[in-house]
Coordinates of C-alpha atoms in Angstrom, one line a residue:
M176 CA 100.0 77.5 89.0
T177 CA 99.9 78.6 85.3
W178 CA 101.5 81.4 83.4
M179 CA 98.4 83.5 84.1
T180 CA 98.8 83.2 87.9
I181 CA 101.2 86.1 88.5
P182 CA 99.4 88.5 86.0
S183 CA 96.1 87.6 87.7
L184 CA 97.6 88.4 91.1
V185 CA 99.0 91.8 89.9
L186 CA 95.8 92.6 88.1
G187 CA 93.7 91.7 91.2
L188 CA 95.8 94.0 93.4
G189 CA 95.5 96.8 90.9
V190 CA 91.8 96.4 90.5
L191 CA 91.3 96.3 94.3
V192 CA 93.2 99.6 94.7
V193 CA 91.3 101.3 91.8
G194 CA 88.0 100.0 93.1
A195 CA 88.6 101.3 96.6
E196 CA 89.6 104.7 95.2
I197 CA 86.5 105.0 93.0
L198 CA 84.2 103.8 95.9
V199 CA 85.6 106.3 98.4
K200 CA 85.4 109.2 95.9
G201 CA 81.8 108.5 94.9
A202 CA 80.6 108.0 98.5
S203 CA 82.5 111.1 99.8
R204 CA 81.0 113.3 97.1
I205 CA 77.5 112.1 97.7
A206 CA 78.0 112.7 101.4
L207 CA 79.2 116.2 100.7
M208 CA 76.1 116.9 98.6
F209 CA 73.9 116.1 101.5
G210 CA 75.7 118.3 104.0
I211 CA 77.8 115.7 105.8
S212 CA 81.0 117.4 107.2
P213 CA 84.4 116.5 105.8
L214 CA 85.5 115.5 109.3
I215 CA 82.8 112.8 109.5
I216 CA 83.5 111.7 105.9
G217 CA 87.2 111.2 106.8
L218 CA 86.5 109.3 110.0
T219 CA 83.9 107.0 108.5
I220 CA 83.5 106.8 104.7
V221 CA 87.2 107.1 104.0
A222 CA 88.4 104.9 106.8
Y223 CA 85.8 102.2 105.9
G224 CA 86.4 102.6 102.2
T225 CA 90.2 102.0 102.5
S226 CA 89.4 98.8 104.4
A227 CA 86.9 97.7 101.8
P228 CA 89.5 95.4 100.1
E229 CA 90.0 93.6 103.4
L230 CA 86.3 93.1 103.8
V231 CA 85.6 91.8 100.2
V232 CA 88.7 89.6 100.2
S233 CA 87.9 88.0 103.6
L234 CA 84.3 87.3 102.5
Q235 CA 85.5 85.9 99.2
A236 CA 88.0 83.7 101.0
V237 CA 85.5 82.4 103.6
F238 CA 82.9 81.5 101.0
A239 CA 85.6 79.8 98.9
G240 CA 86.7 77.7 101.9
Q241 CA 90.0 79.4 102.4
A242 CA 89.6 80.5 106.0
D243 CA 93.4 80.8 106.5
I244 CA 93.5 83.6 103.9
S245 CA 90.6 85.3 105.6
I246 CA 92.0 85.4 109.1
G247 CA 95.6 85.9 107.8
N248 CA 94.3 88.9 105.8
V249 CA 92.9 90.6 108.9
V250 CA 95.7 89.8 111.3
G251 CA 98.4 90.6 108.7
S252 CA 96.8 93.8 107.7
N253 CA 96.6 95.1 111.3
I254 CA 100.3 94.3 111.8
F255 CA 101.2 95.8 108.4
N256 CA 99.2 99.0 109.0
I257 CA 100.9 99.9 112.2
L258 CA 104.4 98.7 111.7
L259 CA 105.0 99.4 108.0
I260 CA 102.5 102.2 107.1
L261 CA 103.2 104.3 110.3
G262 CA 106.9 103.4 110.0
V263 CA 107.1 104.7 106.4
C264 CA 105.0 107.8 107.2
A265 CA 107.0 108.7 110.4
T266 CA 110.2 108.3 108.5
I267 CA 108.9 110.8 105.9
T268 CA 107.9 113.3 108.7
P269 CA 107.2 112.9 112.5
L270 CA 103.5 112.1 113.0
V271 CA 101.3 114.1 115.3
V272 CA 99.0 111.9 117.5
A273 CA 95.7 113.4 118.5
Q274 CA 94.7 113.2 122.2
Q275 CA 91.6 111.2 121.4
L276 CA 93.6 108.4 119.8
I277 CA 95.6 108.0 123.1
R278 CA 92.5 108.3 125.4
L279 CA 90.0 106.3 123.3
D280 CA 90.9 104.8 119.9
V281 CA 94.1 103.0 120.9
P282 CA 92.5 101.5 124.0
I283 CA 89.6 100.4 121.9
L284 CA 92.0 98.8 119.4
I285 CA 93.8 97.0 122.3
A286 CA 90.4 95.9 123.7
V287 CA 89.1 94.4 120.5
S288 CA 92.4 92.7 119.8
A289 CA 92.2 91.1 123.2
L290 CA 88.6 90.1 122.5
L291 CA 89.6 88.5 119.2
M292 CA 92.3 86.5 121.1
F293 CA 89.7 85.4 123.6
F294 CA 87.1 84.3 120.9
A295 CA 89.8 82.5 119.0
Q296 CA 90.8 80.1 121.9
D297 CA 88.4 77.5 120.7
G298 CA 89.9 77.6 117.2
R299 CA 87.0 79.5 115.6
V300 CA 85.3 82.9 115.5
N301 CA 81.7 81.7 115.3
R302 CA 78.6 83.5 114.1
L303 CA 77.8 84.8 117.6
D304 CA 81.3 86.2 118.0
G305 CA 81.0 87.8 114.6
S306 CA 77.7 89.3 115.4
I307 CA 79.2 90.9 118.6
F308 CA 82.0 92.3 116.5
V309 CA 79.4 93.8 114.0
L310 CA 77.5 95.3 116.8
G311 CA 80.7 96.8 118.1
A312 CA 81.4 98.3 114.6
I313 CA 78.0 100.0 114.6
L314 CA 78.4 101.4 118.1
Y315 CA 82.0 102.6 117.3
T316 CA 80.9 104.3 114.1
T317 CA 77.9 106.0 115.8
F318 CA 80.2 107.3 118.5
L319 CA 82.6 108.7 115.9
I320 CA 79.9 110.6 114.2
F321 CA 78.6 111.9 117.5
Q322 CA 82.1 112.9 118.7
S323 CA 83.0 114.6 115.4
R324 CA 80.0 116.9 115.7
R325 CA 81.5 118.1 119.0
E326 CA 85.0 118.6 117.5
K327 CA 86.2 122.1 118.5
N328 CA 89.8 122.0 117.2
P329 CA 89.7 124.2 114.1
E330 CA 93.0 122.8 112.8
I331 CA 91.8 119.3 112.7
A332 CA 88.5 120.3 111.0
E333 CA 90.5 122.3 108.5
E334 CA 92.8 119.4 107.6
Y335 CA 89.8 117.2 106.8
A336 CA 88.1 120.0 104.9
Q337 CA 91.2 120.4 102.7
E338 CA 91.5 116.7 102.1
F339 CA 87.9 115.6 101.7
G340 CA 85.9 118.8 101.2
E341 CA 85.9 119.0 97.4
P342 CA 82.8 121.0 96.4
V343 CA 80.3 119.1 94.2
P344 CA 77.1 120.6 92.9
K345 CA 74.0 118.8 94.2
T346 CA 72.2 117.9 91.0
G347 CA 70.4 114.8 89.8
Q348 CA 73.0 114.2 87.2
Q349 CA 75.8 114.4 89.8
I350 CA 74.0 112.1 92.2
I351 CA 73.6 109.4 89.4
R352 CA 77.2 109.8 88.4
Q353 CA 78.5 109.4 91.9
A354 CA 76.2 106.4 92.5
A355 CA 77.6 104.9 89.4
Y356 CA 81.1 105.4 90.8
I357 CA 80.1 103.6 94.0
G358 CA 78.6 100.7 91.9
A359 CA 81.7 100.5 89.7
G360 CA 84.0 100.6 92.8
M361 CA 82.1 97.7 94.4
G362 CA 82.2 95.7 91.2
L363 CA 85.9 96.2 90.8
L364 CA 86.5 95.2 94.5
I365 CA 84.5 91.9 93.9
F366 CA 86.4 91.0 90.7
G367 CA 89.8 92.0 92.1
S368 CA 89.3 90.1 95.3
R369 CA 88.4 86.9 93.4
W370 CA 91.5 87.1 91.2
L371 CA 93.7 87.9 94.3
V372 CA 92.4 85.0 96.4
E373 CA 92.5 82.4 93.5
S374 CA 96.0 83.4 92.4
S375 CA 97.3 83.5 96.0
V376 CA 96.0 80.0 96.6
D377 CA 97.7 78.8 93.4
I378 CA 101.0 80.5 94.4
A379 CA 100.9 79.0 97.9
R380 CA 100.3 75.5 96.6
A381 CA 103.1 75.9 93.9
L382 CA 105.6 77.1 96.5
G383 CA 104.6 74.5 99.1
I384 CA 103.8 77.1 101.7
S385 CA 100.6 77.5 103.6
E386 CA 97.7 79.7 102.6
L387 CA 98.0 81.2 106.0
V388 CA 101.5 82.6 105.3
I389 CA 100.2 84.0 102.0
G390 CA 97.3 85.6 103.8
L391 CA 99.6 87.1 106.4
T392 CA 102.0 88.6 103.9
L393 CA 101.0 88.9 100.2
V394 CA 97.3 89.2 100.6
S395 CA 97.4 91.5 103.7
L396 CA 100.0 93.8 101.9
G397 CA 97.8 94.0 98.8
T398 CA 94.6 94.8 100.6
S399 CA 96.4 97.4 102.7
L400 CA 97.6 99.4 99.7
P401 CA 94.7 101.9 100.0
E402 CA 95.6 102.7 103.6
L403 CA 99.3 103.0 102.6
A404 CA 98.5 105.4 99.8
T405 CA 96.1 107.5 101.9
S406 CA 98.4 107.7 104.9
V407 CA 101.6 108.4 102.9
V408 CA 99.9 111.2 100.9
A409 CA 98.5 112.7 104.1
S410 CA 101.8 112.7 105.9
Y411 CA 103.6 114.1 102.9
R412 CA 101.1 117.0 102.8
G413 CA 101.5 117.6 106.5
E414 CA 98.1 116.2 107.4
R415 CA 99.6 114.1 110.1
D416 CA 96.5 113.6 112.2
I417 CA 94.8 112.0 109.3
A418 CA 97.7 109.7 108.7
V419 CA 97.7 108.2 112.2
G420 CA 93.9 108.3 112.6
N421 CA 93.3 106.4 109.3
V422 CA 95.6 103.5 110.4
V423 CA 94.1 103.1 113.9
G424 CA 90.5 103.4 112.6
S425 CA 91.2 100.9 109.8
N426 CA 92.6 98.4 112.3
I427 CA 89.6 98.7 114.6
F428 CA 87.3 98.3 111.5
N429 CA 89.3 95.2 110.3
I430 CA 88.5 93.3 113.5
L431 CA 85.0 94.6 114.2
A432 CA 83.5 94.8 110.7
V433 CA 85.7 92.8 108.3
L434 CA 86.1 89.7 110.6
G435 CA 82.7 90.4 112.1
F436 CA 80.9 90.2 108.8
A437 CA 83.0 87.3 107.6
A438 CA 82.2 85.2 110.7
S439 CA 78.5 86.2 111.0
L440 CA 77.7 85.5 107.3
S441 CA 79.5 82.2 107.2
P442 CA 77.5 79.2 108.4
T443 CA 80.4 77.8 110.3
G444 CA 82.2 81.1 111.2
V445 CA 85.9 81.6 110.5
A446 CA 88.3 78.8 111.5
I447 CA 91.6 79.9 113.1
A448 CA 94.7 77.8 112.8
P449 CA 96.7 76.9 116.0
A450 CA 99.7 78.8 114.6
V451 CA 97.7 82.0 114.5
I452 CA 96.5 81.6 118.0
K453 CA 100.0 80.9 119.4
F454 CA 102.0 83.5 117.4
D455 CA 100.3 85.9 115.0
L456 CA 97.4 87.0 117.2
P457 CA 99.8 87.7 120.2
V458 CA 102.0 89.7 117.7
M459 CA 99.0 91.7 116.5
F460 CA 98.0 92.4 120.2
A461 CA 101.6 93.4 121.1
V462 CA 101.7 95.8 118.1
A463 CA 98.5 97.4 119.3
V464 CA 99.8 97.7 122.9
I465 CA 103.2 99.2 121.8
C466 CA 101.2 102.1 120.2
L467 CA 100.5 103.5 123.7
P468 CA 104.1 104.1 124.9
V469 CA 105.2 105.3 121.4
F470 CA 102.2 107.6 121.1
L471 CA 102.6 108.9 124.7
T472 CA 106.1 110.2 124.1
G473 CA 105.0 113.7 123.5
R474 CA 102.0 112.7 121.3
L475 CA 104.4 112.3 118.4
I476 CA 105.8 109.4 116.4
S477 CA 109.4 110.4 115.8
R478 CA 111.6 109.3 112.9
W479 CA 113.6 106.8 115.1
E480 CA 110.3 105.3 116.3
G481 CA 109.2 105.0 112.6
I482 CA 112.4 103.2 111.8
L483 CA 111.8 100.9 114.8
F484 CA 108.4 100.0 113.5
L485 CA 109.9 99.2 110.1
G486 CA 112.5 97.0 111.6
Y487 CA 109.9 95.1 113.6
Y488 CA 107.8 94.5 110.5
F489 CA 110.7 93.1 108.5
S490 CA 111.6 91.0 111.5
Y491 CA 108.1 89.6 111.5
A492 CA 108.1 88.9 107.8
T493 CA 111.5 87.3 108.1
Y494 CA 110.2 85.0 110.8
L495 CA 107.3 83.9 108.7
V496 CA 109.6 83.1 105.8
L497 CA 112.0 81.2 108.0
S498 CA 109.2 79.3 109.6
A499 CA 107.4 78.5 106.4
T500 CA 110.7 77.1 104.9
S501 CA 111.7 75.3 108.1
N502 CA 115.0 77.1 108.0
E503 CA 117.7 75.9 110.4
N504 CA 118.4 79.5 111.5
L505 CA 114.9 80.1 112.8
S506 CA 115.8 79.3 116.4
L507 CA 118.8 81.7 116.4
F508 CA 116.7 84.4 114.8
T509 CA 114.0 84.0 117.4
D510 CA 116.5 84.1 120.3
I511 CA 118.0 87.4 118.9
I512 CA 114.5 89.0 118.7
L513 CA 113.4 87.8 122.2
F514 CA 116.6 88.3 124.2
I515 CA 118.2 91.3 122.4
V516 CA 115.9 93.3 120.2
I517 CA 112.8 93.4 122.4
P518 CA 114.7 94.2 125.7
A519 CA 116.6 96.9 123.9
T520 CA 113.4 98.4 122.5
A521 CA 111.8 98.4 126.0
I522 CA 114.8 100.2 127.4
A523 CA 114.9 102.8 124.6
L524 CA 111.2 103.5 124.9
G525 CA 111.5 103.8 128.7
L526 CA 114.4 106.3 128.3
S527 CA 112.2 108.2 125.9
I528 CA 109.1 108.3 128.0
I529 CA 110.6 109.0 131.5
P530 CA 112.1 112.5 130.6
N531 CA 108.7 113.5 129.1
L532 CA 107.0 112.7 132.4
F533 CA 109.0 115.4 134.1
K534 CA 109.7 117.9 131.3
G535 CA 106.4 117.8 129.4
T536 CA 106.0 116.6 125.9
K537 CA 108.1 116.7 122.7
T538 CA 107.4 119.5 120.4
A539 CA 106.0 118.5 117.1
P540 CA 107.8 120.2 114.2
K541 CA 105.5 122.5 112.3
S542 CA 104.3 121.4 108.9
D543 CA 103.5 123.6 106.0
S544 CA 99.8 123.4 106.8
D545 CA 100.3 124.4 110.5

């Protein structure tokens, strides 16, 4: 670890965010020029673009021989996206949950999370497993495009039109300019990911902690910054369907495409440490499952549920730190979470769901855009 390690880390994070932003803008504008609807752009190009840092970082880590950073990036990002991003957004304003998310997207997220746990039991996501994930990403994207063409809710279509429907004249000069943006965005992602991975490895070695912990925390937080920015801005503007849909869609993409491409392109797949199989993957799966009861309570993520998500994320991060440093309070902390916090959460969610089963759903407060 040298005096340039921290600046390289910060620079890498910044370049990743800027690269993702430029890539998304260029791709979105070209799509608009060719008549693709803002709804499809939001569900595909933007959702995929905000997950581009995870993809490039995971590929960079796999080819550099740092598999722990690659898997930690995906698993950590999925936990971060739901617990911290939705927690922050719901604290800003209660988030509306579209019916399709409950009926389709969240069950898909739970299913692919379970499939990842199954594939990981032999300690590796091999090339065949990765190819299955990539095929799933193609099928899921195709379904999203098909479904969006049948979208009949004018409010949802209007939200996406306001957010992603910036008019751009279809000229040769504009097409070249936007293509240049895409190329520049990809270049920035590649350089930023290299700096981030190399500096993260140096920090892990200097602090005496595993690359896995760095991947689950620092790297996953950095690569999730585009999702955080997109969702916070959307919730602040009152575009609450976009905020939730972006997070769930990105999590599905992280498993199917990010890990899928990393495993299928690597000659040996992606190795998964026993600690991830025993703890982090079950946490990721549990976080996906808890979305159902939270989302079902009136199809709304309330402020107290957002605060609950934030509390769980900081508890998870605290556990990682205590475990990495072999802190003597780890056992006590674990017992408090298992025997007090989790049962109390289950009771609170139950008390919140049961009345809605008899009285209908909670009423979402109107936003300025409603």
